[in-house]
XYZ file of C-alpha atoms in Angstrom:
415
model
C 30.827 -40.709 -45.032
C 27.352 -41.307 -44.910
C 24.277 -40.086 -46.896
C 21.648 -38.091 -45.631
C 18.237 -40.056 -45.775
C 16.610 -36.570 -46.170
C 13.155 -38.791 -44.812
C 15.020 -39.947 -42.721
C 13.049 -39.381 -38.741
C 9.918 -38.793 -40.328
C 8.176 -41.489 -38.427
C 10.549 -40.920 -35.345
C 8.973 -37.066 -34.997
C 5.572 -38.295 -35.502
C 6.318 -40.499 -31.960
C 7.492 -37.833 -31.411
C 4.294 -36.571 -28.886
C 3.797 -39.542 -27.515
C 7.440 -39.653 -26.938
C 7.626 -36.065 -24.675
C 3.686 -36.635 -23.368
C 3.361 -40.014 -22.461
C 7.094 -41.983 -21.813
C 9.490 -38.839 -22.656
C 12.097 -37.678 -20.401
C 9.808 -34.505 -19.938
C 7.209 -36.755 -18.683
C 9.740 -38.005 -16.198
C 10.630 -34.698 -14.298
C 12.259 -33.437 -17.251
C 11.362 -29.261 -16.125
C 9.742 -30.390 -12.748
C 11.890 -29.805 -10.300
C 10.756 -31.189 -6.990
C 10.665 -28.287 -5.148
C 13.440 -28.556 -2.530
C 15.814 -28.710 -4.319
C 18.597 -26.675 -2.132
C 18.825 -29.703 0.016
C 19.380 -32.072 -2.206
C 37.811 -37.677 -38.336
C 37.401 -34.209 -35.883
C 39.463 -31.885 -36.267
C 42.277 -30.439 -33.974
C 42.077 -27.227 -32.388
C 43.833 -25.410 -29.820
C 44.119 -22.440 -27.473
C 44.784 -19.236 -30.277
C 41.186 -20.346 -31.934
C 39.206 -18.951 -28.915
C 40.667 -15.881 -29.512
C 38.027 -15.984 -32.344
C 35.281 -17.362 -30.936
C 35.289 -14.954 -28.391
C 35.161 -17.431 -26.257
C 37.656 -17.258 -23.057
C 40.423 -19.433 -21.886
C 39.586 -22.374 -19.838
C 42.127 -21.651 -17.808
C 40.543 -19.064 -16.041
C 38.131 -20.874 -14.478
C 38.228 -23.277 -11.170
C 38.617 -26.305 -11.523
C 37.258 -29.831 -10.080
C 39.436 -32.461 -10.005
C 41.211 -35.089 -12.465
C 42.148 -38.232 -12.618
C 44.257 -40.076 -14.530
C 43.265 -40.223 -18.009
C 43.126 -43.513 -19.696
C 41.576 -42.445 -22.618
C 44.441 -43.032 -24.780
C 44.096 -47.619 -23.644
C 41.053 -47.830 -22.773
C 38.937 -46.874 -25.648
C 35.523 -45.731 -24.166
C 33.566 -43.518 -22.484
C 30.870 -44.083 -20.373
C 27.814 -41.599 -21.152
C 25.432 -40.583 -18.633
C 21.768 -39.501 -20.519
C 18.521 -38.591 -19.696
C 15.508 -41.072 -21.360
C 13.997 -40.208 -25.248
C 17.324 -37.986 -25.624
C 19.723 -39.550 -27.964
C 18.168 -39.695 -31.809
C 16.606 -42.580 -33.402
C 16.239 -43.602 -36.826
C 13.209 -43.989 -39.700
C 13.433 -48.264 -38.584
C 14.039 -47.640 -34.276
C 17.555 -48.003 -34.440
C 19.026 -46.276 -30.961
C 20.593 -43.812 -30.695
C 22.585 -43.874 -34.166
C 24.684 -40.754 -33.812
C 26.491 -42.166 -31.328
C 27.892 -45.330 -33.625
C 29.009 -43.112 -36.357
C 31.365 -41.634 -32.741
C 32.277 -44.863 -32.816
C 33.020 -45.310 -36.455
C 35.548 -42.417 -36.517
C 37.668 -42.244 -33.658
C 36.650 -46.638 -32.640
C 35.053 -45.023 -29.413
C 32.938 -47.055 -27.181
C 30.007 -45.609 -26.036
C 28.547 -47.489 -22.738
C 25.106 -45.291 -23.019
C 22.585 -45.373 -19.405
C 19.475 -43.318 -19.275
C 19.211 -43.125 -15.191
C 19.253 -39.107 -15.294
C 15.689 -39.290 -14.310
C 15.253 -36.609 -11.956
C 18.571 -33.720 -11.025
C 17.043 -33.870 -7.123
C 17.070 -37.765 -7.826
C 20.814 -38.097 -10.051
C 22.528 -35.627 -7.687
C 21.749 -37.871 -4.920
C 22.829 -40.673 -6.632
C 25.930 -39.229 -7.488
C 26.840 -36.812 -4.681
C 28.450 -39.763 -1.993
C 31.154 -40.204 -5.182
C 32.059 -37.014 -5.262
C 31.837 -35.630 -2.054
C 34.560 -38.406 -1.131
C 36.850 -37.985 -3.846
C 35.507 -41.456 -5.668
C 35.091 -42.056 -9.645
C 30.980 -42.280 -10.081
C 31.723 -44.275 -13.411
C 30.231 -41.753 -15.238
C 32.729 -40.186 -18.045
C 29.947 -37.821 -18.705
C 26.920 -36.526 -17.369
C 23.396 -34.243 -18.844
C 22.338 -32.160 -16.227
C 19.516 -28.631 -15.916
C 22.149 -25.337 -15.855
C 20.598 -24.811 -11.965
C 22.690 -28.696 -10.738
C 25.070 -27.560 -13.306
C 26.069 -24.506 -11.359
C 26.089 -26.056 -7.588
C 27.958 -28.400 -9.656
C 30.438 -26.560 -10.649
C 29.852 -24.603 -6.930
C 31.274 -27.217 -5.551
C 34.174 -28.225 -7.470
C 32.668 -31.828 -8.114
C 33.552 -31.149 -12.163
C 36.182 -30.624 -14.195
C 37.861 -28.301 -16.134
C 37.482 -28.871 -20.000
C 40.441 -29.429 -22.608
C 40.314 -26.482 -25.256
C 42.088 -28.251 -27.485
C 39.865 -31.410 -27.790
C 36.522 -28.763 -28.391
C 38.213 -27.041 -31.854
C 33.456 -27.696 -33.100
C 32.896 -26.438 -29.980
C 34.406 -23.366 -29.412
C 33.887 -22.141 -33.385
C 30.161 -23.769 -32.711
C 28.266 -22.549 -29.936
C 25.778 -20.552 -30.688
C 26.047 -17.018 -29.210
C 22.806 -17.282 -27.131
C 24.756 -20.298 -24.734
C 28.678 -18.613 -25.020
C 28.186 -17.233 -21.260
C 26.351 -17.834 -18.285
C 26.424 -15.989 -15.506
C 27.528 -19.831 -13.821
C 29.615 -21.187 -15.979
C 31.232 -17.757 -17.408
C 33.172 -18.732 -20.316
C 32.327 -22.484 -21.469
C 34.930 -23.594 -18.880
C 33.397 -26.819 -17.476
C 30.184 -27.113 -19.343
C 28.769 -27.462 -22.899
C 24.879 -27.520 -24.199
C 24.071 -30.839 -24.716
C 20.779 -29.101 -26.549
C 18.168 -25.662 -24.864
C 15.012 -25.138 -23.281
C 13.160 -22.093 -24.351
C 9.751 -21.202 -22.416
C 6.650 -19.103 -23.987
C 2.810 -18.904 -23.901
C 0.622 -21.630 -25.914
C -2.546 -21.292 -26.085
C -5.427 -23.406 -27.739
C -7.038 -21.051 -30.434
C -10.920 -22.704 -30.219
C -10.340 -22.810 -27.329
C -9.074 -19.000 -26.834
C -12.646 -18.024 -29.201
C -10.805 -15.087 -30.437
C -9.452 -13.747 -27.305
C -6.316 -11.500 -27.731
C -3.375 -13.453 -26.124
C -0.413 -11.262 -26.359
C 1.423 -11.471 -22.607
C 1.127 -12.827 -19.606
C -0.130 -10.145 -18.358
C -2.875 -11.379 -20.495
C -3.019 -14.675 -19.112
C -3.649 -13.469 -15.733
C -6.031 -10.403 -16.100
C -8.318 -11.365 -18.358
C -11.263 -12.311 -17.013
C -13.194 -14.224 -19.746
C -9.907 -17.067 -19.342
C -11.104 -17.375 -15.769
C -10.147 -21.095 -14.637
C -8.105 -21.272 -18.080
C -5.241 -20.734 -17.339
C -2.180 -21.935 -15.474
C 1.219 -22.068 -14.923
C 3.834 -24.146 -14.566
C 5.548 -26.189 -11.452
C 9.210 -24.316 -12.572
C 9.933 -22.072 -10.327
C 12.042 -20.041 -12.901
C 10.359 -20.297 -15.158
C 6.669 -19.146 -14.199
C 9.013 -16.441 -12.155
C 11.256 -16.050 -14.625
C 8.563 -15.314 -17.327
C 6.768 -12.657 -14.905
C 9.259 -11.111 -13.984
C 10.305 -10.597 -18.172
C 6.011 -8.936 -17.634
C 6.937 -6.650 -14.694
C 9.299 -5.403 -16.342
C 12.376 -7.085 -14.726
C 15.551 -9.612 -15.977
C 15.065 -12.677 -15.126
C 18.959 -11.966 -14.657
C 19.025 -9.224 -12.597
C 16.412 -9.125 -10.507
C 16.662 -8.316 -6.707
C 14.778 -10.315 -3.223
C 12.377 -6.851 -2.982
C 10.778 -8.196 -7.294
C 10.934 -11.910 -6.898
C 7.733 -11.167 -4.449
C 6.693 -8.881 -6.275
C 6.274 -11.756 -8.123
C 5.313 -14.002 -6.182
C 2.043 -11.940 -5.249
C 0.999 -11.364 -8.389
C 0.989 -14.906 -9.689
C -0.698 -15.451 -5.435
C -3.574 -12.586 -7.231
C -4.258 -14.486 -9.523
C -4.695 -17.954 -7.349
C -6.991 -16.532 -4.564
C -8.873 -15.222 -7.360
C -9.423 -18.217 -9.329
C -8.242 -17.275 -12.549
C -4.670 -19.718 -12.829
C -6.223 -23.036 -12.744
C -3.692 -24.964 -11.605
C 0.319 -26.013 -12.408
C 1.885 -28.805 -13.837
C 4.348 -30.779 -14.881
C 4.469 -31.758 -19.058
C 0.545 -33.045 -18.455
C -0.427 -29.547 -18.877
C -0.298 -30.366 -22.622
C -3.213 -32.760 -23.019
C -4.880 -30.143 -21.531
C -4.703 -27.870 -23.905
C -4.985 -29.771 -26.690
C -8.561 -31.248 -26.005
C -9.141 -27.014 -24.647
C -9.491 -27.622 -21.118
C -6.854 -25.045 -20.889
C -7.474 -22.102 -23.545
C -3.722 -20.616 -22.672
C -0.547 -21.332 -20.136
C 3.575 -20.641 -19.951
C 4.878 -23.550 -22.034
C 8.050 -25.641 -22.792
C 8.585 -25.133 -27.233
C 9.701 -28.826 -26.944
C 6.354 -29.884 -25.973
C 4.778 -27.362 -27.842
C 6.924 -28.599 -31.759
C 5.606 -32.208 -30.117
C 1.306 -31.367 -29.761
C 1.783 -28.733 -33.657
C 2.565 -32.254 -35.032
C -1.473 -33.860 -34.512
C -3.237 -31.117 -32.683
C -3.188 -28.328 -35.197
C -5.527 -25.868 -32.393
C -2.664 -25.648 -30.802
C -0.178 -22.066 -31.387
C 2.398 -19.793 -29.334
C 3.637 -16.589 -28.933
C 6.813 -15.274 -28.192
C 6.148 -11.778 -25.838
C 7.386 -8.656 -26.735
C 8.677 -8.716 -23.278
C 10.766 -11.676 -23.884
C 10.867 -15.331 -23.366
C 13.335 -17.222 -20.978
C 15.841 -19.919 -22.433
C 17.143 -22.869 -19.552
C 19.682 -25.468 -21.747
C 21.249 -29.575 -20.157
C 24.566 -29.975 -19.783
C 27.652 -31.785 -20.394
C 29.685 -32.336 -17.810
C 32.874 -34.808 -17.100
C 32.526 -35.530 -12.784
C 36.248 -35.519 -10.681
C 37.953 -38.239 -11.179
C 36.634 -39.805 -14.630
C 38.606 -41.856 -16.174
C 37.767 -41.088 -19.754
C 38.327 -37.591 -19.988
C 39.412 -37.184 -23.591
C 38.071 -39.570 -24.719
C 34.152 -37.200 -23.349
C 35.337 -34.407 -24.403
C 36.025 -35.622 -28.485
C 32.293 -37.003 -26.797
C 31.176 -33.322 -26.771
C 33.013 -32.198 -30.001
C 31.318 -34.080 -31.911
C 27.824 -33.081 -31.001
C 28.836 -29.650 -32.257
C 29.604 -30.484 -35.578
C 26.451 -28.947 -37.806
C 25.428 -32.395 -39.038
C 25.448 -33.993 -35.618
C 23.896 -32.101 -33.748
C 20.639 -31.589 -36.702
C 20.435 -35.678 -36.720
C 19.785 -34.354 -32.622
C 17.416 -31.598 -33.029
C 15.483 -33.572 -35.592
C 13.904 -36.060 -33.858
C 14.751 -34.172 -29.979
C 12.778 -30.842 -31.821
C 14.646 -29.029 -28.424
C 16.787 -25.813 -29.288
C 20.159 -26.862 -30.273
C 22.689 -25.071 -29.382
C 25.060 -25.554 -32.728
C 25.963 -22.459 -35.468
C 24.947 -24.061 -39.023
C 23.043 -26.996 -37.772
C 19.960 -24.825 -39.042
C 21.394 -25.415 -43.009
C 21.926 -29.774 -42.551
C 18.670 -29.487 -40.664
C 16.896 -28.143 -44.125
C 18.056 -31.753 -45.044
C 16.440 -34.009 -42.514
C 13.132 -32.327 -42.076
C 12.950 -28.639 -43.662
C 10.316 -27.853 -41.219
C 12.210 -28.681 -37.912
C 14.508 -26.046 -39.648
C 12.011 -23.255 -40.290
C 11.108 -24.263 -36.766
C 11.427 -20.894 -34.221
C 10.908 -23.521 -31.703
C 14.618 -25.223 -32.498
C 16.624 -23.172 -34.014
C 15.572 -19.568 -32.852
C 15.481 -16.750 -35.239
C 18.183 -13.709 -34.565
C 14.866 -11.196 -33.637
C 13.682 -13.942 -31.472
C 17.866 -14.499 -29.652
C 16.799 -11.594 -28.961
C 13.851 -11.231 -26.633
C 16.056 -14.446 -24.264
C 16.880 -13.843 -21.390
C 17.905 -16.739 -18.668
C 16.925 -17.024 -15.137
C 20.248 -16.409 -12.695
C 22.549 -18.592 -10.580
C 21.294 -18.092 -7.251
C 23.313 -19.775 -4.024
C 22.264 -22.536 -1.250
C 21.092 -19.370 1.010
C 18.142 -18.153 -2.255
C 16.946 -21.587 -3.641
C 15.983 -22.606 -0.277
C 14.284 -18.877 0.756
C 12.642 -18.917 -3.595
C 11.098 -22.757 -3.799
C 9.633 -22.299 -0.159
C 8.145 -18.873 -1.274
C 7.072 -21.174 -4.391
C 5.918 -23.817 -3.131
C 3.659 -21.961 -1.520
C 2.484 -20.491 -4.516
C 1.570 -23.471 -5.702
C 0.344 -25.778 -2.724
C 3.090 -28.003 -4.212
């Protein structure tokens, strides 16, 4: 077995701010959703392990279309991911965990970073999936709202629990049963994404910020506040501040949240709605406080001691990027083994040490401490129990709701 190198990823983590802000997956529309979205050696386990883990068998959900699985004869798996969303070691070697997977299993991974934007990727694979054809991909990573759509359309395959012993055992409770994929019949999280309130201590100059209400209502912050151009994050945080659950809100609740943000826009309280580019304004102090993504804050704090964050008492919004197997994939079992590989705590820790998003794997904290204790103690990477208790997911939307809600949000933001 390979041994950990405690300082192996130090320079990779040091380079993280530049990776995310200038050329990383966040800058490539990772969370900046195009608003017209509605148009667009491993242990072997079995079904018996499911009840102990609290996850129902995959067969309880409707499935997509399988194909003849060539995994036994073709020791390969075709994996599509976002740019800069996998580990790199201290020497700059790309995705060493994939090399470990190949050494352990004999399965070679054809790894492609071709998911630059959820809508763009959906447009790329839609013709083949709609026609019942193989996309050439065995495993893809997309954000939860698009994962929900693909499942709803019947374009992804049910997972075989017997190939996922580590995944069933180690998936964190927080992510076990989203409303769009109860029991994780079709998907497993790659990483979690947190939405919190960030601020620049020097720019605040003693002004107290503890809630979204402080961002929207404190006149001392007029013109020095930003929200995110991702509807689910900005609306979700506003709903929580209003005492509403993003997992259960109504049309009236949504309209009330839009109205609250519109009022702040009209009086000049909100400077702008941004994608990942808020990070520059925040570090310079042009923005005093904002709704922000936790992965960015982890990275910014390495070079910007004035940047900090709070989790409001009302709660915070979480989302996931998810692993799915498209219909007609040639190497389904191989893809499932790769999913399961990343649910071993050691491999999950190596991944999280580099990408700095939320690990969905129980046991990753202890392994991450061997690599980067600071990262292991960071609740934006490994949330505490108290923080998990405050987390809320944005509910799945119907096509009709998605079109209507995005149109209203686009009007609000001027997009």
